PDB file of C-alpha atoms in Angstrom:
ATOM      1  CA  UNK A 632       0.380  -0.242  -0.022  1.00  0.00           C
ATOM      2  CA  UNK A 633       1.865   3.293  -0.708  1.00  0.00           C
ATOM      3  CA  UNK A 634       1.751   6.995   1.223  1.00  0.00           C
ATOM      4  CA  UNK A 635       1.946   9.946   0.612  1.00  0.00           C
ATOM      5  CA  UNK A 636       4.799  11.392  -0.720  1.00  0.00           C
ATOM      6  CA  UNK A 637       6.411  15.000   0.361  1.00  0.00           C
ATOM      7  CA  UNK A 638       7.631  17.740  -1.727  1.00  0.00           C
ATOM      8  CA  UNK A 639       6.362  18.319  -5.275  1.00  0.00           C
ATOM      9  CA  UNK A 640       6.012  14.460  -6.804  1.00  0.00           C
ATOM     10  CA  UNK A 641       3.325  14.238  -3.303  1.00  0.00           C
ATOM     11  CA  UNK A 642       1.704  17.126  -4.433  1.00  0.00           C
ATOM     12  CA  UNK A 643       1.486  16.138  -8.320  1.00  0.00           C
ATOM     13  CA  UNK A 644       0.711  12.782  -6.761  1.00  0.00           C
ATOM     14  CA  UNK A 645      -2.347  14.587  -4.784  1.00  0.00           C
ATOM     15  CA  UNK A 646      -4.079  16.874  -7.607  1.00  0.00           C
ATOM     16  CA  UNK A 647      -3.814  13.676  -9.989  1.00  0.00           C
ATOM     17  CA  UNK A 648      -5.493  11.620  -7.780  1.00  0.00           C
ATOM     18  CA  UNK A 649      -7.836  13.757  -5.911  1.00  0.00           C
ATOM     19  CA  UNK A 650      -8.744  14.263  -9.773  1.00  0.00           C
ATOM     20  CA  UNK A 651      -9.230  10.975 -11.355  1.00  0.00           C
ATOM     21  CA  UNK A 652     -11.566  10.306  -7.666  1.00  0.00           C
ATOM     22  CA  UNK A 653     -13.720  13.139  -8.563  1.00  0.00           C
ATOM     23  CA  UNK A 654     -13.727  12.126 -12.884  1.00  0.00           C
ATOM     24  CA  UNK A 655     -12.205  15.368 -13.590  1.00  0.00           C
ATOM     25  CA  UNK A 656     -10.444  13.174 -15.235  1.00  0.00           C
ATOM     26  CA  UNK A 657     -12.005   9.856 -16.825  1.00  0.00           C
ATOM     27  CA  UNK A 658     -11.762   6.458 -17.242  1.00  0.00           C
ATOM     28  CA  UNK A 659     -10.220   5.888 -21.404  1.00  0.00           C
ATOM     29  CA  UNK A 660      -8.509   9.236 -20.882  1.00  0.00           C
ATOM     30  CA  UNK A 661      -5.041   9.837 -21.964  1.00  0.00           C
ATOM     31  CA  UNK A 662      -2.538  11.377 -20.938  1.00  0.00           C
ATOM     32  CA  UNK A 663       1.198  12.168 -21.688  1.00  0.00           C
ATOM     33  CA  UNK A 664       4.194  12.627 -19.146  1.00  0.00           C
ATOM     34  CA  UNK A 665       4.772  16.801 -20.849  1.00  0.00           C
ATOM     35  CA  UNK A 666       0.938  18.025 -20.177  1.00  0.00           C
ATOM     36  CA  UNK A 667       1.514  16.777 -16.653  1.00  0.00           C
ATOM     37  CA  UNK A 668       4.881  18.326 -16.226  1.00  0.00           C
ATOM     38  CA  UNK A 669       3.405  20.796 -18.338  1.00  0.00           C
ATOM     39  CA  UNK A 670       0.321  22.151 -16.401  1.00  0.00           C
ATOM     40  CA  UNK A 671       2.127  21.635 -12.685  1.00  0.00           C
ATOM     41  CA  UNK A 672       5.061  23.166 -14.022  1.00  0.00           C
ATOM     42  CA  UNK A 673       7.206  19.948 -12.659  1.00  0.00           C
ATOM     43  CA  UNK A 674      10.008  18.187 -14.066  1.00  0.00           C
ATOM     44  CA  UNK A 675       9.341  15.425 -16.306  1.00  0.00           C
ATOM     45  CA  UNK A 676      11.084  12.900 -13.514  1.00  0.00           C
ATOM     46  CA  UNK A 677       8.824  15.030 -10.991  1.00  0.00           C
ATOM     47  CA  UNK A 678       5.783  13.653 -13.826  1.00  0.00           C
ATOM     48  CA  UNK A 679       6.568  10.425 -13.781  1.00  0.00           C
ATOM     49  CA  UNK A 680       6.846   9.155 -10.369  1.00  0.00           C
ATOM     50  CA  UNK A 681       3.202  10.537  -9.816  1.00  0.00           C
ATOM     51  CA  UNK A 682       2.843   8.114 -12.229  1.00  0.00           C
ATOM     52  CA  UNK A 683       4.519   5.444 -11.505  1.00  0.00           C
ATOM     53  CA  UNK A 684       2.514   4.973  -8.399  1.00  0.00           C
ATOM     54  CA  UNK A 685      -0.740   5.851  -9.844  1.00  0.00           C
ATOM     55  CA  UNK A 686       0.158   2.694 -11.813  1.00  0.00           C
ATOM     56  CA  UNK A 687       1.358   0.544  -8.952  1.00  0.00           C
ATOM     57  CA  UNK A 688      -2.411   1.924  -7.429  1.00  0.00           C
ATOM     58  CA  UNK A 689      -4.536   0.265 -10.186  1.00  0.00           C
ATOM     59  CA  UNK A 690      -5.436   3.807 -11.344  1.00  0.00           C
ATOM     60  CA  UNK A 691      -3.433   4.906 -14.548  1.00  0.00           C
ATOM     61  CA  UNK A 692      -1.607   2.913 -17.167  1.00  0.00           C
ATOM     62  CA  UNK A 693       1.201   3.769 -19.097  1.00  0.00           C
ATOM     63  CA  UNK A 694       2.244   2.685 -21.940  1.00  0.00           C
ATOM     64  CA  UNK A 695       5.088   3.774 -24.972  1.00  0.00           C
ATOM     65  CA  UNK A 696       3.538   5.440 -27.555  1.00  0.00           C
ATOM     66  CA  UNK A 697       0.186   5.512 -25.991  1.00  0.00           C
ATOM     67  CA  UNK A 698       0.774   7.509 -22.744  1.00  0.00           C
ATOM     68  CA  UNK A 699      -0.858   7.182 -19.714  1.00  0.00           C
ATOM     69  CA  UNK A 700      -4.526   5.878 -19.786  1.00  0.00           C
ATOM     70  CA  UNK A 701      -6.814   6.936 -17.227  1.00  0.00           C
ATOM     71  CA  UNK A 702      -8.641   2.582 -15.954  1.00  0.00           C
ATOM     72  CA  UNK A 703     -11.711   3.085 -14.671  1.00  0.00           C
ATOM     73  CA  UNK A 704     -12.235   2.335 -11.211  1.00  0.00           C
ATOM     74  CA  UNK A 705     -13.376  -1.341 -11.197  1.00  0.00           C
ATOM     75  CA  UNK A 706      -9.104  -1.204 -11.736  1.00  0.00           C
ATOM     76  CA  UNK A 707      -8.779   0.389  -8.485  1.00  0.00           C
ATOM     77  CA  UNK A 708      -6.732  -0.729  -6.081  1.00  0.00           C
ATOM     78  CA  UNK A 709      -9.521   0.456  -3.105  1.00  0.00           C
ATOM     79  CA  UNK A 710      -8.281  -0.539  -0.004  1.00  0.00           C
ATOM     80  CA  UNK A 711      -4.697   1.544  -0.890  1.00  0.00           C
ATOM     81  CA  UNK A 712      -4.900   4.238   2.204  1.00  0.00           C
ATOM     82  CA  UNK A 713      -4.058   7.176   0.098  1.00  0.00           C
ATOM     83  CA  UNK A 714      -7.311   6.090  -2.309  1.00  0.00           C
ATOM     84  CA  UNK A 715      -9.213   6.348   0.810  1.00  0.00           C
ATOM     85  CA  UNK A 716      -7.395   9.701   2.325  1.00  0.00           C
ATOM     86  CA  UNK A 717      -8.434  10.827  -1.520  1.00  0.00           C
ATOM     87  CA  UNK A 718     -11.722   9.596  -1.303  1.00  0.00           C
ATOM     88  CA  UNK A 719     -12.573  11.003   1.703  1.00  0.00           C
ATOM     89  CA  UNK A 720     -11.777  14.383   0.809  1.00  0.00           C
ATOM     90  CA  UNK A 721     -14.024  14.314  -2.525  1.00  0.00           C
ATOM     91  CA  UNK A 722     -18.078  14.551  -2.079  1.00  0.00           C
ATOM     92  CA  UNK A 723     -18.056  10.423  -2.133  1.00  0.00           C
ATOM     93  CA  UNK A 724     -16.405  10.694   1.733  1.00  0.00           C
ATOM     94  CA  UNK A 725     -20.466   9.839   2.777  1.00  0.00           C
ATOM     95  CA  UNK A 726     -20.515   6.740   0.798  1.00  0.00           C
ATOM     96  CA  UNK A 727     -16.916   5.899   1.268  1.00  0.00           C
ATOM     97  CA  UNK A 728     -17.415   6.244   5.246  1.00  0.00           C
ATOM     98  CA  UNK A 729     -20.174   4.236   5.591  1.00  0.00           C
ATOM     99  CA  UNK A 730     -18.870   1.693   2.829  1.00  0.00           C
ATOM    100  CA  UNK A 731     -15.210   1.310   4.784  1.00  0.00           C
ATOM    101  CA  UNK A 732     -17.555   0.693   8.063  1.00  0.00           C
ATOM    102  CA  UNK A 733     -19.044  -2.080   6.679  1.00  0.00           C
ATOM    103  CA  UNK A 734     -16.094  -3.799   5.765  1.00  0.00           C
ATOM    104  CA  UNK A 735     -14.979  -3.109   9.050  1.00  0.00           C
ATOM    105  CA  UNK A 736     -17.854  -5.123  10.245  1.00  0.00           C
ATOM    106  CA  UNK A 737     -16.475  -7.886   8.290  1.00  0.00           C
ATOM    107  CA  UNK A 738     -12.858  -8.189  10.335  1.00  0.00           C
ATOM    108  CA  UNK A 739     -12.449  -6.650  13.374  1.00  0.00           C
ATOM    109  CA  UNK A 740     -14.679  -8.307  15.591  1.00  0.00           C
ATOM    110  CA  UNK A 741     -13.239 -11.353  14.054  1.00  0.00           C
ATOM    111  CA  UNK A 742      -9.568 -10.457  14.691  1.00  0.00           C
ATOM    112  CA  UNK A 743     -10.558  -8.479  18.215  1.00  0.00           C
ATOM    113  CA  UNK A 744     -11.321 -12.680  18.416  1.00  0.00           C
ATOM    114  CA  UNK A 745      -8.549 -13.728  17.539  1.00  0.00           C
ATOM    115  CA  UNK A 746      -6.433 -11.568  19.628  1.00  0.00           C
ATOM    116  CA  UNK A 747      -8.102 -13.168  23.025  1.00  0.00           C
ATOM    117  CA  UNK A 748      -6.499 -16.303  21.704  1.00  0.00           C
ATOM    118  CA  UNK A 749      -2.551 -14.753  20.621  1.00  0.00           C
ATOM    119  CA  UNK A 750      -1.823 -11.206  22.384  1.00  0.00           C
ATOM    120  CA  UNK A 751       1.311 -10.923  23.255  1.00  0.00           C
ATOM    121  CA  UNK A 752       1.363  -9.334  27.156  1.00  0.00           C
ATOM    122  CA  UNK A 753       2.863  -6.737  25.743  1.00  0.00           C
ATOM    123  CA  UNK A 754       0.183  -6.585  23.417  1.00  0.00           C
ATOM    124  CA  UNK A 755      -2.409  -6.573  26.223  1.00  0.00           C
ATOM    125  CA  UNK A 756      -0.337  -3.854  27.826  1.00  0.00           C
ATOM    126  CA  UNK A 757      -0.309  -1.292  25.071  1.00  0.00           C
ATOM    127  CA  UNK A 758      -3.935  -2.327  24.035  1.00  0.00           C
ATOM    128  CA  UNK A 759      -5.000  -1.208  27.583  1.00  0.00           C
ATOM    129  CA  UNK A 760      -2.704   1.907  27.663  1.00  0.00           C
ATOM    130  CA  UNK A 761      -4.146   3.071  24.209  1.00  0.00           C
ATOM    131  CA  UNK A 762      -7.837   2.397  26.224  1.00  0.00           C
ATOM    132  CA  UNK A 763      -6.987   4.978  29.011  1.00  0.00           C
ATOM    133  CA  UNK A 764      -5.287   7.542  26.684  1.00  0.00           C
ATOM    134  CA  UNK A 765      -7.957   8.036  24.913  1.00  0.00           C
ATOM    135  CA  UNK A 766     -10.108   8.175  28.135  1.00  0.00           C
ATOM    136  CA  UNK A 767      -7.703  11.450  28.722  1.00  0.00           C
ATOM    137  CA  UNK A 768      -7.828  12.770  25.565  1.00  0.00           C
ATOM    138  CA  UNK A 769     -12.321  12.834  25.643  1.00  0.00           C
ATOM    139  CA  UNK A 770     -12.649  14.540  28.525  1.00  0.00           C
ATOM    140  CA  UNK A 771     -10.173  16.933  27.233  1.00  0.00           C
ATOM    141  CA  UNK A 772     -11.843  16.975  24.680  1.00  0.00           C
ATOM    142  CA  UNK A 773      -8.426  16.765  22.297  1.00  0.00           C
ATOM    143  CA  UNK A 774      -9.953  14.784  19.322  1.00  0.00           C
ATOM    144  CA  UNK A 775      -5.691  15.404  17.531  1.00  0.00           C
ATOM    145  CA  UNK A 776      -4.350  13.069  20.616  1.00  0.00           C
ATOM    146  CA  UNK A 777      -7.254  10.645  20.817  1.00  0.00           C
ATOM    147  CA  UNK A 778      -7.146   9.845  17.341  1.00  0.00           C
ATOM    148  CA  UNK A 779      -3.511   9.430  17.632  1.00  0.00           C
ATOM    149  CA  UNK A 780      -4.574   6.905  21.030  1.00  0.00           C
ATOM    150  CA  UNK A 781      -7.141   5.086  18.373  1.00  0.00           C
ATOM    151  CA  UNK A 782      -5.385   4.487  16.136  1.00  0.00           C
ATOM    152  CA  UNK A 783      -2.835   2.718  18.196  1.00  0.00           C
ATOM    153  CA  UNK A 784      -5.287   0.656  19.625  1.00  0.00           C
ATOM    154  CA  UNK A 785      -6.634  -0.734  16.408  1.00  0.00           C
ATOM    155  CA  UNK A 786      -3.003  -1.344  14.579  1.00  0.00           C
ATOM    156  CA  UNK A 787      -1.651  -2.631  18.090  1.00  0.00           C
ATOM    157  CA  UNK A 788      -5.216  -5.034  17.764  1.00  0.00           C
ATOM    158  CA  UNK A 789      -4.870  -5.943  14.001  1.00  0.00           C
ATOM    159  CA  UNK A 790      -1.628  -7.268  14.652  1.00  0.00           C
ATOM    160  CA  UNK A 791      -2.339  -9.071  18.459  1.00  0.00           C
ATOM    161  CA  UNK A 792      -4.740 -11.210  16.045  1.00  0.00           C
ATOM    162  CA  UNK A 793      -1.872 -13.097  14.460  1.00  0.00           C
ATOM    163  CA  UNK A 794      -2.425 -13.167  11.082  1.00  0.00           C
ATOM    164  CA  UNK A 795      -0.911 -10.924   8.744  1.00  0.00           C
ATOM    165  CA  UNK A 796      -3.916  -9.822   6.263  1.00  0.00           C
ATOM    166  CA  UNK A 797      -4.975  -9.013   9.043  1.00  0.00           C
ATOM    167  CA  UNK A 798      -2.133  -6.807   9.931  1.00  0.00           C
ATOM    168  CA  UNK A 799      -2.558  -5.320   7.032  1.00  0.00           C
ATOM    169  CA  UNK A 800      -5.459  -3.800   6.873  1.00  0.00           C
ATOM    170  CA  UNK A 801      -4.144  -1.512   9.260  1.00  0.00           C
ATOM    171  CA  UNK A 802      -3.851   1.376   7.714  1.00  0.00           C
ATOM    172  CA  UNK A 803      -7.413   0.896   6.107  1.00  0.00           C
ATOM    173  CA  UNK A 804      -8.389   1.406   9.473  1.00  0.00           C
ATOM    174  CA  UNK A 805      -6.316   4.859  10.746  1.00  0.00           C
ATOM    175  CA  UNK A 806      -7.590   6.731   7.614  1.00  0.00           C
ATOM    176  CA  UNK A 807     -11.300   5.127   8.298  1.00  0.00           C
ATOM    177  CA  UNK A 808     -10.394   7.090  11.757  1.00  0.00           C
ATOM    178  CA  UNK A 809      -8.597   9.687  10.435  1.00  0.00           C
ATOM    179  CA  UNK A 810     -10.994  10.825   7.935  1.00  0.00           C
ATOM    180  CA  UNK A 811     -14.030  11.016  10.730  1.00  0.00           C
ATOM    181  CA  UNK A 812     -12.067  12.969  12.787  1.00  0.00           C
ATOM    182  CA  UNK A 813     -10.462  15.380  10.041  1.00  0.00           C
ATOM    183  CA  UNK A 814     -14.122  16.264   8.289  1.00  0.00           C
ATOM    184  CA  UNK A 815     -16.131  16.653  11.730  1.00  0.00           C
ATOM    185  CA  UNK A 816     -17.296  13.404  12.316  1.00  0.00           C
ATOM    186  CA  UNK A 817     -16.796  13.760  15.260  1.00  0.00           C
ATOM    187  CA  UNK A 818     -18.411  15.224  18.457  1.00  0.00           C
ATOM    188  CA  UNK A 819     -16.046  17.601  20.476  1.00  0.00           C
ATOM    189  CA  UNK A 820     -16.433  15.338  22.987  1.00  0.00           C
ATOM    190  CA  UNK A 821     -16.197  11.754  21.940  1.00  0.00           C
ATOM    191  CA  UNK A 822     -19.500   9.038  22.833  1.00  0.00           C
ATOM    192  CA  UNK A 823     -18.363   8.131  26.574  1.00  0.00           C
ATOM    193  CA  UNK A 824     -19.824   4.658  25.659  1.00  0.00           C
ATOM    194  CA  UNK A 825     -17.645   4.033  23.116  1.00  0.00           C
ATOM    195  CA  UNK A 826     -13.795   4.622  25.041  1.00  0.00           C
ATOM    196  CA  UNK A 827     -15.618   2.097  27.651  1.00  0.00           C
ATOM    197  CA  UNK A 828     -16.282  -0.552  25.031  1.00  0.00           C
ATOM    198  CA  UNK A 829     -12.688   0.327  23.836  1.00  0.00           C
ATOM    199  CA  UNK A 830     -11.486  -0.774  27.749  1.00  0.00           C
ATOM    200  CA  UNK A 831     -13.171  -3.584  27.630  1.00  0.00           C
ATOM    201  CA  UNK A 832     -12.004  -5.015  24.322  1.00  0.00           C
ATOM    202  CA  UNK A 833      -8.423  -5.410  26.079  1.00  0.00           C
ATOM    203  CA  UNK A 834      -9.825  -6.531  29.170  1.00  0.00           C
ATOM    204  CA  UNK A 835     -11.480  -9.008  27.306  1.00  0.00           C
ATOM    205  CA  UNK A 836      -8.137  -9.296  25.392  1.00  0.00           C
ATOM    206  CA  UNK A 837      -6.255  -9.610  28.250  1.00  0.00           C
ATOM    207  CA  UNK A 838      -8.421 -12.359  29.652  1.00  0.00           C
ATOM    208  CA  UNK A 839      -9.085 -14.516  26.826  1.00  0.00           C
ATOM    209  CA  UNK A 840     -12.488 -14.059  26.575  1.00  0.00           C
ATOM    210  CA  UNK A 841     -12.735 -14.624  22.682  1.00  0.00           C
ATOM    211  CA  UNK A 842     -16.708 -14.429  22.322  1.00  0.00           C
ATOM    212  CA  UNK A 843     -16.323 -10.872  25.038  1.00  0.00           C
ATOM    213  CA  UNK A 844     -14.311  -9.141  22.555  1.00  0.00           C
ATOM    214  CA  UNK A 845     -15.319  -9.970  19.186  1.00  0.00           C
ATOM    215  CA  UNK A 846     -19.162  -8.522  20.760  1.00  0.00           C
ATOM    216  CA  UNK A 847     -17.171  -4.890  22.099  1.00  0.00           C
ATOM    217  CA  UNK A 848     -15.433  -4.755  19.416  1.00  0.00           C
ATOM    218  CA  UNK A 849     -17.997  -5.256  16.408  1.00  0.00           C
ATOM    219  CA  UNK A 850     -20.078  -2.793  19.169  1.00  0.00           C
ATOM    220  CA  UNK A 851     -17.735  -0.439  18.378  1.00  0.00           C
ATOM    221  CA  UNK A 852     -17.862  -0.147  14.796  1.00  0.00           C
ATOM    222  CA  UNK A 853     -21.840  -0.088  15.035  1.00  0.00           C
ATOM    223  CA  UNK A 854     -21.535   2.851  17.584  1.00  0.00           C
ATOM    224  CA  UNK A 855     -19.192   4.440  14.695  1.00  0.00           C
ATOM    225  CA  UNK A 856     -21.064   3.951  11.904  1.00  0.00           C
ATOM    226  CA  UNK A 857     -24.376   5.679  13.855  1.00  0.00           C
ATOM    227  CA  UNK A 858     -22.205   8.418  15.051  1.00  0.00           C
ATOM    228  CA  UNK A 859     -21.797   9.112  11.994  1.00  0.00           C
ATOM    229  CA  UNK A 860     -24.948   8.765  10.331  1.00  0.00           C
ATOM    230  CA  UNK A 861     -26.114  11.237  11.971  1.00  0.00           C
ATOM    231  CA  UNK A 862     -23.307  13.831  11.560  1.00  0.00           C
ATOM    232  CA  UNK A 863     -24.152  12.803   8.084  1.00  0.00           C
ATOM    233  CA  UNK A 864     -27.593  13.684   8.498  1.00  0.00           C
ATOM    234  CA  UNK A 865     -28.505  10.612   7.012  1.00  0.00           C
TER     235      UNK A 865
END
């Protein structure tokens, strides 16, 4: 999975990515490195690097004597955190967030159950500390610090499941959490019940209670989805 890069290449990449997700660059459209370099006032190597990243995401195809062709959405690597970020910055934010919530419902409760079987003492300590930090920052209304603790919690939980496929979803979950915070879809004071549920997951994992861990995680996801629907006016 890709990650946004700083500097000129990152700026061009973000600009092109946003044009792709908003259909300003429609499928089938053919671009050239020369045109991209000229439009964004960058060198050809910078333009080429941005296209290389987009190609790795399945968003464009580059061929000699043809140019850079925009690919249909069915070819896009929809789990890529950078693509998720662009979509959350676009008019399809609502649909993307709710789609991702449905996805989370399919794998995070399973990860919580597995973590209750496989988590190390160190991972249990990190989960407990992250839940505690969420309580402190939630009460203070420090949403950025709360987000940081929330991301640590979910990344650790996915790693504790002991499954490389589940662990690879950490970037997706982090973008969901960040998108909700950065687009004003979090209350100024996080729901105390959501914090209690994170603590319940941490406790269940530590105690090896698979069913309780799975149930609490499912409730976390349902609470977040319901809260987002309210904030989105749906």
